[in-house]
CSV table of C-alpha atoms and ligand atoms in Angstrom, one decimal:
chain,number,residue,atom,x,y,z
A,1,MET,CA,232.1,186.3,169.8
A,2,GLU,CA,235.8,186.5,169.0
A,3,SER,CA,236.2,186.2,165.3
A,4,ALA,CA,238.5,183.4,163.9
A,5,SER,CA,240.8,185.9,162.3
A,6,THR,CA,241.6,187.5,165.6
A,7,ALA,CA,241.7,184.3,167.5
A,8,ALA,CA,244.0,182.6,165.1
A,9,ALA,CA,247.3,183.9,166.3
A,10,THR,CA,248.9,180.6,167.2
A,11,SER,CA,247.8,179.0,163.8
A,12,ALA,CA,249.2,182.0,162.0
A,13,GLU,CA,252.5,181.6,163.8
A,14,LEU,CA,252.7,177.9,163.2
A,15,TYR,CA,251.9,178.4,159.5
A,16,ARG,CA,254.6,181.0,159.3
A,17,ARG,CA,257.2,178.6,160.6
A,18,ALA,CA,255.8,175.7,158.5
A,19,CYS,CA,256.2,177.7,155.3
A,20,ALA,CA,259.9,177.9,156.0
A,21,VAL,CA,260.5,174.2,156.2
A,22,MET,CA,257.6,172.6,154.2
A,23,PRO,CA,256.5,173.4,150.7
A,24,GLY,CA,253.5,175.8,151.0
A,25,GLY,CA,253.6,175.0,154.7
A,26,VAL,CA,251.5,171.9,154.3
A,27,SER,CA,251.8,168.2,153.6
A,28,SER,CA,248.8,168.2,151.1
A,29,PRO,CA,248.0,171.2,148.9
A,30,VAL,CA,244.3,171.9,149.7
A,31,ARG,CA,245.2,172.4,153.3
A,32,ALA,CA,247.0,175.7,152.6
A,33,PHE,CA,243.6,177.5,152.1
A,34,GLY,CA,244.9,178.6,148.6
A,35,SER,CA,241.4,178.7,147.0
A,36,VAL,CA,239.7,180.5,150.0
A,37,GLY,CA,242.5,182.7,151.1
A,38,GLY,CA,243.5,183.3,154.7
A,39,THR,CA,245.6,181.1,157.0
A,40,PRO,CA,245.1,177.5,157.6
A,41,VAL,CA,243.8,176.5,161.1
A,42,TYR,CA,246.1,174.2,163.1
A,43,PHE,CA,244.3,171.5,165.1
A,44,GLN,CA,245.4,170.0,168.3
A,45,SER,CA,242.6,167.5,169.2
A,46,ALA,CA,239.2,166.3,168.2
A,47,CYS,CA,236.4,164.2,169.5
A,48,GLY,CA,233.2,163.1,167.7
A,49,SER,CA,232.3,166.0,165.3
A,50,ARG,CA,234.2,168.7,167.1
A,51,VAL,CA,237.7,169.7,166.5
A,52,ARG,CA,239.8,172.0,168.7
A,53,SER,CA,242.4,174.4,167.2
A,54,GLU,CA,245.8,175.4,168.5
A,55,ASP,CA,244.1,178.8,169.0
A,56,GLY,CA,241.7,177.3,171.6
A,57,ARG,CA,238.5,177.4,169.4
A,58,GLU,CA,236.2,174.6,168.8
A,59,TYR,CA,234.8,173.9,165.3
A,60,PHE,CA,232.0,171.6,164.1
A,61,ASP,CA,233.6,169.5,161.5
A,62,PHE,CA,232.2,168.5,158.1
A,63,ILE,CA,235.7,167.6,156.6
A,64,GLY,CA,236.1,164.3,158.7
A,65,SER,CA,239.7,164.1,157.5
A,66,TRP,CA,238.5,164.0,154.0
A,67,GLY,CA,236.4,160.8,154.5
A,68,PRO,CA,238.0,158.3,156.8
A,69,LEU,CA,236.2,159.5,160.0
A,70,ILE,CA,232.8,157.9,159.4
A,71,LEU,CA,232.5,157.3,163.1
A,72,GLY,CA,233.6,160.8,164.1
A,73,HIS,CA,236.9,161.8,165.6
A,74,ALA,CA,238.7,159.6,168.2
A,75,HIS,CA,236.0,157.0,168.4
A,76,PRO,CA,236.7,155.1,171.7
A,77,GLU,CA,236.7,151.6,170.1
A,78,VAL,CA,239.0,152.8,167.4
A,79,VAL,CA,241.4,154.5,169.9
A,80,GLN,CA,241.4,151.4,172.1
A,81,ALA,CA,242.1,149.1,169.2
A,82,VAL,CA,245.0,151.3,168.1
A,83,GLN,CA,246.4,151.6,171.7
A,84,LEU,CA,246.3,147.9,172.3
A,85,ALA,CA,247.9,147.3,168.9
A,86,ALA,CA,250.6,149.8,169.5
A,87,ALA,CA,251.5,148.3,172.8
A,88,ARG,CA,252.1,145.0,171.1
A,89,GLY,CA,254.3,146.4,168.5
A,90,THR,CA,253.7,149.0,165.7
A,91,SER,CA,255.1,147.0,162.7
A,92,PHE,CA,256.5,143.5,162.3
A,93,GLY,CA,257.2,143.7,158.5
A,94,ALA,CA,255.5,140.2,158.6
A,95,PRO,CA,251.9,139.1,158.3
A,96,CYS,CA,249.7,139.6,161.3
A,97,ARG,CA,246.4,138.3,162.5
A,98,ASP,CA,244.4,141.7,162.1
A,99,GLU,CA,245.5,141.9,158.5
A,100,LEU,CA,244.0,138.5,157.9
A,101,LEU,CA,240.8,139.5,159.8
A,102,LEU,CA,240.5,142.8,157.9
A,103,ALA,CA,241.0,141.1,154.5
A,104,GLU,CA,238.4,138.5,155.4
A,105,LYS,CA,236.0,141.3,156.4
A,106,ILE,CA,236.5,143.3,153.2
A,107,VAL,CA,236.2,140.1,151.0
A,108,GLU,CA,233.0,139.2,152.8
A,109,LEU,CA,231.5,142.7,152.3
A,110,SER,CA,232.9,143.7,148.9
A,111,PRO,CA,231.0,142.4,145.9
A,112,VAL,CA,234.2,142.8,143.7
A,113,ALA,CA,237.1,141.5,145.8
A,114,ASP,CA,237.6,137.8,146.2
A,115,LYS,CA,241.2,138.7,147.3
A,116,VAL,CA,242.6,142.0,148.5
A,117,ARG,CA,246.1,143.5,148.7
A,118,PHE,CA,246.8,146.1,151.4
A,119,VAL,CA,248.7,149.3,150.6
A,120,ASN,CA,249.2,152.6,152.5
A,121,SER,CA,247.0,155.0,150.6
A,122,GLY,CA,244.4,155.4,147.9
A,123,THR,CA,247.1,156.5,145.6
A,124,GLU,CA,249.1,153.3,145.9
A,125,ALA,CA,245.8,151.3,145.4
A,126,THR,CA,245.0,153.0,142.1
A,127,MET,CA,248.6,152.9,140.8
A,128,SER,CA,248.8,149.2,141.7
A,129,ALA,CA,245.4,148.5,140.1
A,130,LEU,CA,246.5,150.1,136.9
A,131,ARG,CA,249.7,148.0,136.8
A,132,LEU,CA,247.6,144.9,137.3
A,133,ALA,CA,245.1,145.9,134.7
A,134,ARG,CA,247.9,146.5,132.2
A,135,ALA,CA,249.5,143.2,133.0
A,136,ALA,CA,246.2,141.3,132.7
A,137,THR,CA,245.3,142.8,129.3
A,138,GLY,CA,248.7,143.3,127.8
A,139,ARG,CA,247.6,146.8,126.9
A,140,ASP,CA,249.0,150.3,127.8
A,141,LEU,CA,246.3,152.8,127.5
A,142,MET,CA,243.9,153.9,130.4
A,143,VAL,CA,240.9,156.2,130.6
A,144,LYS,CA,239.7,158.4,133.4
A,145,PHE,CA,237.0,161.0,133.6
A,146,ASP,CA,237.3,164.7,133.8
A,147,GLY,CA,236.8,165.9,137.4
A,148,CYS,CA,237.5,162.4,138.9
A,149,TYR,CA,240.6,162.1,141.2
A,150,HIS,CA,242.4,158.9,141.8
A,151,GLY,CA,245.4,160.1,143.8
A,152,HIS,CA,248.6,161.5,142.7
A,153,GLY,CA,250.1,158.7,140.6
A,154,ASP,CA,251.7,160.0,137.3
A,155,PRO,CA,249.2,158.3,135.0
A,156,PHE,CA,246.2,159.9,136.8
A,157,LEU,CA,247.6,163.5,136.8
A,158,VAL,CA,246.3,164.2,133.4
A,159,LYS,CA,243.7,166.7,132.1
A,160,ALA,CA,241.6,166.5,129.0
A,161,GLY,CA,243.3,167.0,125.6
A,162,SER,CA,241.9,169.0,122.7
A,163,GLY,CA,239.8,166.3,121.0
A,164,LEU,CA,237.4,163.8,122.4
A,165,ALA,CA,239.3,160.6,121.5
A,166,THR,CA,242.8,161.8,122.1
A,167,THR,CA,245.0,161.2,125.1
A,168,GLY,CA,245.4,164.1,127.8
A,169,GLU,CA,248.1,166.5,128.8
A,170,SER,CA,249.7,166.3,132.2
A,171,SER,CA,248.0,168.4,134.9
A,172,SER,CA,251.3,168.5,137.0
A,173,ALA,CA,254.8,169.5,136.2
A,174,GLY,CA,257.1,166.5,136.2
A,175,VAL,CA,254.9,163.9,134.5
A,176,PRO,CA,256.5,162.9,131.3
A,177,GLN,CA,254.5,163.2,128.1
A,178,ALA,CA,255.3,159.5,127.5
A,179,VAL,CA,253.3,158.8,130.7
A,180,SER,CA,250.3,161.3,130.2
A,181,GLY,CA,250.1,160.2,126.6
A,182,GLN,CA,248.9,156.8,127.8
A,183,THR,CA,245.8,158.4,129.6
A,184,GLY,CA,242.6,159.4,127.9
A,185,VAL,CA,240.4,161.8,129.7
A,186,LEU,CA,236.7,161.8,128.9
A,187,PRO,CA,233.7,163.8,130.1
A,188,LEU,CA,231.4,162.1,132.6
A,189,ASP,CA,227.7,161.7,131.5
A,190,ASP,CA,228.5,161.3,127.8
A,191,GLU,CA,227.9,158.1,126.1
A,192,ALA,CA,229.0,159.5,122.8
A,193,ALA,CA,232.5,160.3,124.0
A,194,LEU,CA,232.9,156.8,125.4
A,195,GLU,CA,231.8,155.3,122.1
A,196,ALA,CA,234.3,157.6,120.2
A,197,TRP,CA,237.2,156.7,122.5
A,198,PHE,CA,236.5,152.9,122.1
A,199,GLU,CA,236.0,153.0,118.5
A,200,GLN,CA,239.5,154.4,118.0
A,201,HIS,CA,241.5,152.9,121.0
A,202,GLY,CA,239.2,150.1,122.4
A,203,ALA,CA,241.7,147.3,121.4
A,204,ASP,CA,244.6,149.2,123.2
A,205,THR,CA,242.8,150.4,126.4
A,206,ALA,CA,243.6,148.3,129.5
A,207,ALA,CA,241.4,149.9,132.0
A,208,VAL,CA,238.8,152.6,132.7
A,209,PHE,CA,239.0,154.2,136.1
A,210,VAL,CA,235.8,155.8,137.5
A,211,GLU,CA,235.1,156.9,141.1
A,212,GLY,CA,232.2,155.1,142.8
A,213,VAL,CA,230.3,158.4,142.7
A,214,PRO,CA,232.6,161.2,141.5
A,215,ALA,CA,233.2,163.1,144.7
A,216,ASN,CA,236.4,165.1,144.1
A,217,CYS,CA,234.9,167.8,142.0
A,218,GLY,CA,231.8,168.3,143.7
A,219,LEU,CA,229.5,165.4,144.0
A,220,LEU,CA,228.7,164.4,140.3
A,221,VAL,CA,226.0,161.8,140.6
A,222,GLN,CA,225.9,159.7,137.4
A,223,ARG,CA,222.8,158.4,135.4
A,224,PRO,CA,222.4,154.7,135.6
A,225,GLU,CA,222.1,154.6,131.8
A,226,TRP,CA,225.6,156.1,131.6
A,227,MET,CA,227.0,153.6,134.1
A,228,ALA,CA,225.4,150.7,132.2
A,229,ALA,CA,227.0,152.0,128.9
A,230,LEU,CA,230.3,152.3,130.6
A,231,ARG,CA,230.2,148.6,131.6
A,232,ARG,CA,228.8,147.4,128.4
A,233,ILE,CA,231.4,149.2,126.2
A,234,THR,CA,234.3,148.2,128.5
A,235,ARG,CA,233.3,144.6,128.4
A,236,GLU,CA,232.8,144.6,124.6
A,237,HIS,CA,236.4,145.7,124.2
A,238,GLY,CA,238.0,143.4,126.9
A,239,THR,CA,238.9,146.5,128.9
A,240,LEU,CA,238.8,146.3,132.7
A,241,LEU,CA,236.5,148.5,134.6
A,242,VAL,CA,238.1,149.7,137.8
A,243,VAL,CA,235.7,151.4,140.2
A,244,ASP,CA,237.6,153.6,142.7
A,245,GLU,CA,235.9,153.5,146.0
A,246,VAL,CA,238.4,155.1,148.0
A,247,ILE,CA,235.8,157.6,149.1
A,248,THR,CA,232.5,155.6,148.7
A,249,GLY,CA,233.8,152.2,149.8
A,250,PHE,CA,232.3,151.1,153.1
A,251,ARG,CA,230.6,154.6,153.4
A,252,LEU,CA,227.7,154.5,151.1
A,253,ALA,CA,226.9,150.8,151.8
A,254,PRO,CA,228.9,147.8,153.3
A,255,GLY,CA,229.9,146.9,149.8
A,256,GLY,CA,230.2,150.6,148.6
A,257,VAL,CA,228.7,151.7,145.3
A,258,CYS,CA,229.4,148.4,143.7
A,259,GLU,CA,226.9,147.0,145.9
A,260,LEU,CA,224.3,149.7,145.1
A,261,GLU,CA,224.9,149.8,141.3
A,262,ASP,CA,225.1,147.2,138.7
A,263,TYR,CA,228.7,148.2,137.8
A,264,ALA,CA,230.1,144.6,137.9
A,265,ALA,CA,233.6,146.1,138.3
A,266,ASP,CA,236.6,144.0,137.4
A,267,LEU,CA,238.9,145.7,140.1
A,268,VAL,CA,238.0,147.9,143.0
A,269,THR,CA,240.2,150.3,145.1
A,270,TYR,CA,239.6,151.2,148.7
A,271,GLY,CA,241.1,153.6,151.3
A,272,LYS,CA,239.8,156.1,153.8
A,273,VAL,CA,237.1,154.3,155.8
A,274,ILE,CA,239.0,150.8,155.8
A,275,GLY,CA,241.8,152.4,157.7
A,276,GLY,CA,239.7,153.9,160.5
A,277,GLY,CA,241.7,157.2,160.2
A,278,LEU,CA,245.1,155.5,159.7
A,279,ALA,CA,247.1,155.2,156.5
A,280,VAL,CA,245.5,152.3,154.7
A,281,GLY,CA,244.5,151.5,151.1
A,282,ALA,CA,243.6,148.3,149.3
A,283,TYR,CA,242.7,146.9,145.9
A,284,GLY,CA,240.9,143.9,145.1
A,285,GLY,CA,239.3,141.7,142.3
A,286,SER,CA,238.7,138.2,141.2
A,287,HIS,CA,241.0,135.3,142.2
A,288,ALA,CA,242.2,135.1,138.6
A,289,LEU,CA,243.2,138.8,138.6
A,290,MET,CA,244.6,139.1,142.0
A,291,ASP,CA,246.7,135.8,141.7
A,292,ARG,CA,248.7,137.8,139.0
A,293,ILE,CA,250.2,139.9,141.9
A,294,SER,CA,253.6,139.0,143.4
A,295,PRO,CA,254.6,136.7,145.0
A,296,GLN,CA,252.1,134.5,143.3
A,297,GLY,CA,252.2,136.3,139.9
A,298,GLY,CA,254.5,138.5,138.0
A,299,VAL,CA,253.0,142.0,138.9
A,300,TYR,CA,255.5,143.4,141.4
A,301,GLN,CA,254.0,145.4,144.2
A,302,ALA,CA,255.2,145.7,147.9
A,303,GLY,CA,255.2,148.0,150.9
A,304,THR,CA,257.3,148.2,154.1
A,305,LEU,CA,254.3,149.2,156.3
A,306,SER,CA,251.6,147.6,154.1
A,307,GLY,CA,249.1,145.7,156.4
A,308,ASN,CA,250.7,147.1,159.5
A,309,PRO,CA,249.0,146.2,162.8
A,310,LEU,CA,248.0,149.7,163.7
A,311,GLY,CA,246.1,150.4,160.6
A,312,MET,CA,244.6,147.0,160.5
A,313,ALA,CA,243.3,147.2,164.0
A,314,ALA,CA,241.8,150.7,163.4
A,315,GLY,CA,240.1,149.5,160.2
A,316,LEU,CA,238.7,146.4,161.8
A,317,ALA,CA,237.3,148.4,164.8
A,318,ALA,CA,235.7,150.9,162.5
A,319,LEU,CA,234.0,148.3,160.3
A,320,ARG,CA,232.9,146.4,163.5
A,321,VAL,CA,231.3,149.5,164.9
A,322,LEU,CA,229.6,150.2,161.6
A,323,GLU,CA,228.2,146.6,161.5
A,324,ASP,CA,227.2,146.4,165.2
A,325,GLU,CA,225.5,149.8,165.3
A,326,ASP,CA,223.6,149.6,162.0
A,327,GLY,CA,225.9,152.3,160.7
A,328,TRP,CA,225.0,152.6,157.1
A,329,ALA,CA,221.2,152.8,157.8
A,330,ARG,CA,221.9,155.4,160.4
A,331,LEU,CA,224.2,157.4,158.2
A,332,GLU,CA,221.5,157.5,155.6
A,333,GLN,CA,219.0,158.9,158.3
A,334,ILE,CA,221.5,161.5,159.3
A,335,GLY,CA,221.9,162.4,155.6
A,336,GLN,CA,218.2,162.8,155.2
A,337,ALA,CA,217.9,164.8,158.4
A,338,TRP,CA,220.7,167.1,157.0
A,339,GLN,CA,219.1,167.4,153.7
A,340,GLN,CA,215.7,168.4,155.3
A,341,ARG,CA,217.4,171.2,157.1
A,342,LEU,CA,219.3,172.5,154.0
A,343,GLU,CA,216.3,172.4,151.6
A,344,PRO,CA,214.5,175.5,153.0
A,345,LEU,CA,217.7,177.3,152.8
A,346,LEU,CA,218.1,176.5,149.1
A,347,GLN,CA,214.6,177.9,148.5
A,348,ARG,CA,215.4,181.0,150.4
A,349,GLU,CA,218.5,181.6,148.3
A,350,ALA,CA,216.7,180.9,145.1
A,351,ALA,CA,214.1,183.5,146.0
A,352,ALA,CA,217.0,185.9,146.7
A,353,ALA,CA,218.4,185.2,143.2
A,354,ALA,CA,221.3,183.6,144.7
A,355,PRO,CA,220.8,179.9,143.6
A,356,LEU,CA,222.7,177.0,144.9
A,357,ALA,CA,222.0,173.2,144.5
A,358,LEU,CA,222.4,170.6,147.0
A,359,GLN,CA,223.6,167.1,146.0
A,360,ARG,CA,223.6,164.2,148.6
A,361,GLN,CA,224.4,160.6,148.5
A,362,GLY,CA,224.1,158.9,151.9
A,363,SER,CA,226.6,160.7,154.2
A,364,ILE,CA,228.3,162.7,151.5
A,365,PHE,CA,226.9,166.2,150.5
A,366,TRP,CA,227.9,169.0,148.3
A,367,LEU,CA,226.6,172.5,147.6
A,368,CYS,CA,227.1,173.9,144.3
A,369,PHE,CA,226.9,177.7,144.2
A,370,GLY,CA,225.7,179.6,141.1
A,371,THR,CA,223.0,177.1,139.9
A,372,SER,CA,219.9,175.5,141.3
A,373,GLU,CA,220.5,172.3,139.3
A,374,ALA,CA,223.1,169.8,140.4
A,375,PRO,CA,225.5,169.2,137.6
A,376,ARG,CA,226.7,165.8,136.4
A,377,ARG,CA,230.0,166.8,134.8
A,378,PHE,CA,232.9,169.0,135.6
A,379,ASP,CA,232.5,171.5,132.9
A,380,ALA,CA,228.9,172.1,134.0
A,381,ILE,CA,230.0,173.5,137.5
A,382,PRO,CA,229.7,177.2,137.4
A,383,ALA,CA,233.1,178.7,137.9
A,384,ALA,CA,231.7,182.0,139.4
A,385,GLY,CA,230.4,179.9,142.3
A,386,ALA,CA,233.9,179.7,143.8
A,387,ASP,CA,233.8,183.4,144.8
A,388,ARG,CA,230.7,183.0,146.8
A,389,TYR,CA,232.0,179.8,148.4
A,390,GLN,CA,235.2,181.7,149.6
A,391,ARG,CA,232.8,184.1,151.5
A,392,PHE,CA,230.7,181.3,152.7
A,393,PHE,CA,233.6,179.3,153.9
A,394,HIS,CA,235.0,182.2,155.9
A,395,ALA,CA,231.6,183.2,157.4
A,396,LEU,CA,231.1,179.5,158.6
A,397,LEU,CA,234.7,179.4,159.9
A,398,ASP,CA,234.1,182.5,161.9
A,399,ASP,CA,231.0,180.9,163.3
A,400,GLY,CA,232.8,177.7,164.4
A,401,VAL,CA,231.9,175.3,161.4
A,402,LEU,CA,234.5,173.8,159.3
A,403,ILE,CA,233.9,172.9,155.7
A,404,ALA,CA,236.5,172.0,153.1
A,405,PRO,CA,238.5,175.0,151.9
A,406,SER,CA,237.6,174.4,148.3
A,407,ALA,CA,234.3,174.9,146.5
A,408,TYR,CA,235.0,171.6,144.7
A,409,GLU,CA,235.3,169.3,147.7
A,410,VAL,CA,232.4,167.5,149.4
A,411,GLY,CA,231.2,167.5,152.9
A,412,PHE,CA,231.2,164.3,155.2
A,413,LEU,CA,228.6,163.4,157.8
A,414,ASN,CA,229.5,161.0,160.6
A,415,LEU,CA,227.7,158.8,163.1
A,416,THR,CA,228.1,161.1,166.1
A,417,MET,CA,226.1,163.9,164.4
A,418,SER,CA,222.8,164.4,166.4
A,419,GLU,CA,219.7,166.2,165.5
A,420,ASP,CA,220.8,169.1,167.8
A,421,ASP,CA,224.1,169.3,166.0
A,422,LEU,CA,222.4,169.4,162.7
A,423,ASP,CA,220.0,172.2,163.8
A,424,GLN,CA,223.0,174.2,165.0
A,425,ALA,CA,225.0,173.6,161.8
A,426,ALA,CA,222.0,174.5,159.7
A,427,ALA,CA,221.6,177.7,161.6
A,428,ALA,CA,225.1,178.5,161.0
A,429,PHE,CA,224.8,177.7,157.2
A,430,ALA,CA,221.7,180.0,157.1
A,431,ARG,CA,223.7,182.9,158.5
A,432,ALA,CA,226.6,182.3,156.2
A,433,LEU,CA,224.5,182.0,153.2
A,434,GLU,CA,223.1,185.4,153.9
A,435,LEU,CA,226.4,186.9,154.7
A,436,SER,CA,228.0,185.5,151.5
A,437,ARG,CA,225.3,186.7,149.0
B,1,PLP,C1,238.6,158.6,144.9
B,1,PLP,C2,239.9,158.8,145.3
B,1,PLP,N1,240.8,157.9,144.9
B,1,PLP,C3,242.1,157.9,145.4
B,1,PLP,C4,242.5,158.9,146.4
B,1,PLP,C5,243.9,159.0,146.8
B,1,PLP,O1,243.8,158.5,148.1
B,1,PLP,P1,245.1,159.1,149.1
B,1,PLP,O2,244.9,160.5,149.4
B,1,PLP,O3,244.9,158.1,150.4
B,1,PLP,O4,246.4,158.7,148.4
B,1,PLP,C6,241.5,159.8,146.8
B,1,PLP,C7,241.8,160.8,147.7
B,1,PLP,O5,241.1,161.7,148.2
B,1,PLP,C8,240.2,159.7,146.3
B,1,PLP,O6,239.2,160.5,146.6
């Protein structure tokens, strides 16, 4: 078989040109292959679970555009809905019927949202939810957890400071200290850290943000006791709990993690799946909270393309297929089938003193290299695992299987993945594990 490195001449040339006109050659940093090395692959088309590169190679895809493509690429019903919508006009800058229908569907399925506001990305959803939480509480501070990602809004680009109950330091150039100083960063899985923060800052803390299941630094599944403590402490202090379901919403269950866990969130943020592969985000909460948003209330938030007919049509089509085809139950079956194929590989690696752990929630999975026990917090992820991941990634890529170009990113399963597909992918994983030891 021709290896990816020799076959990737077109991608390499496109990337060389892109680097001249785009920072790092990409529109989003992880795409540049910085942590695995090599040259990003350019894709020209995709169908189901398969993506075709500009170099003419086909790959089996576990990235799924980082989560939106729960039905697989170019699902016929989504494509048709977008085509029909586009033919009627791509944007009116005015309300449209599909926007109402998608809002009604989200409100029907979400255990948190009595009302929903559409935006164009998960980043906009979390930024807007934070503004709303600050307005509703009259407080400025917020808390996030180490390893959780909530988009690239300034208040979220903050890493842990030196003490447990102190605010953090910016993790990006260009974020003023005045902004990062309003964000506390706590470890996951640690009730004592929560208590310490709230003892000191409870009366000033507007919101705690947590991912439904933290899935941006591996898949850090939390203990129910910790989630209960988080809910109890925030409630005791009049702090709003914002569950960021940009990844998990409408993926792990119709109502996301907020349906599965007793989080009783005050606000929820969505993205990815609700846009069917187009640029859609949303945030929602109770009538009382959401009625604070303009034009009804004084919290300003707007968007030229928010609720645009294409994104709304794609999202509606995706949710319709999931509902009609028993999508969530089937995704769980596909997840179980994938796990069954990976587990013997983990045993083999453990026997070869090259341990790795599998974490899976429904159709999201993560392999953590360097330990046989899946971690619950960021600082428990073995840093050394990233070296092996790099070799593993390239061995898979050479074999025609695409996983995220970072050891800290999860994999996504979709509804088109068949038993045969999973057999073949597992065989490729077995080969790549052996090659990467
Ligand atoms: C949990 C979570 N929140 C927010 C975001 C930001 O979403 P977007 O990339 O659409 O701005 C992401 C993106 O991956 C995410 O995973």
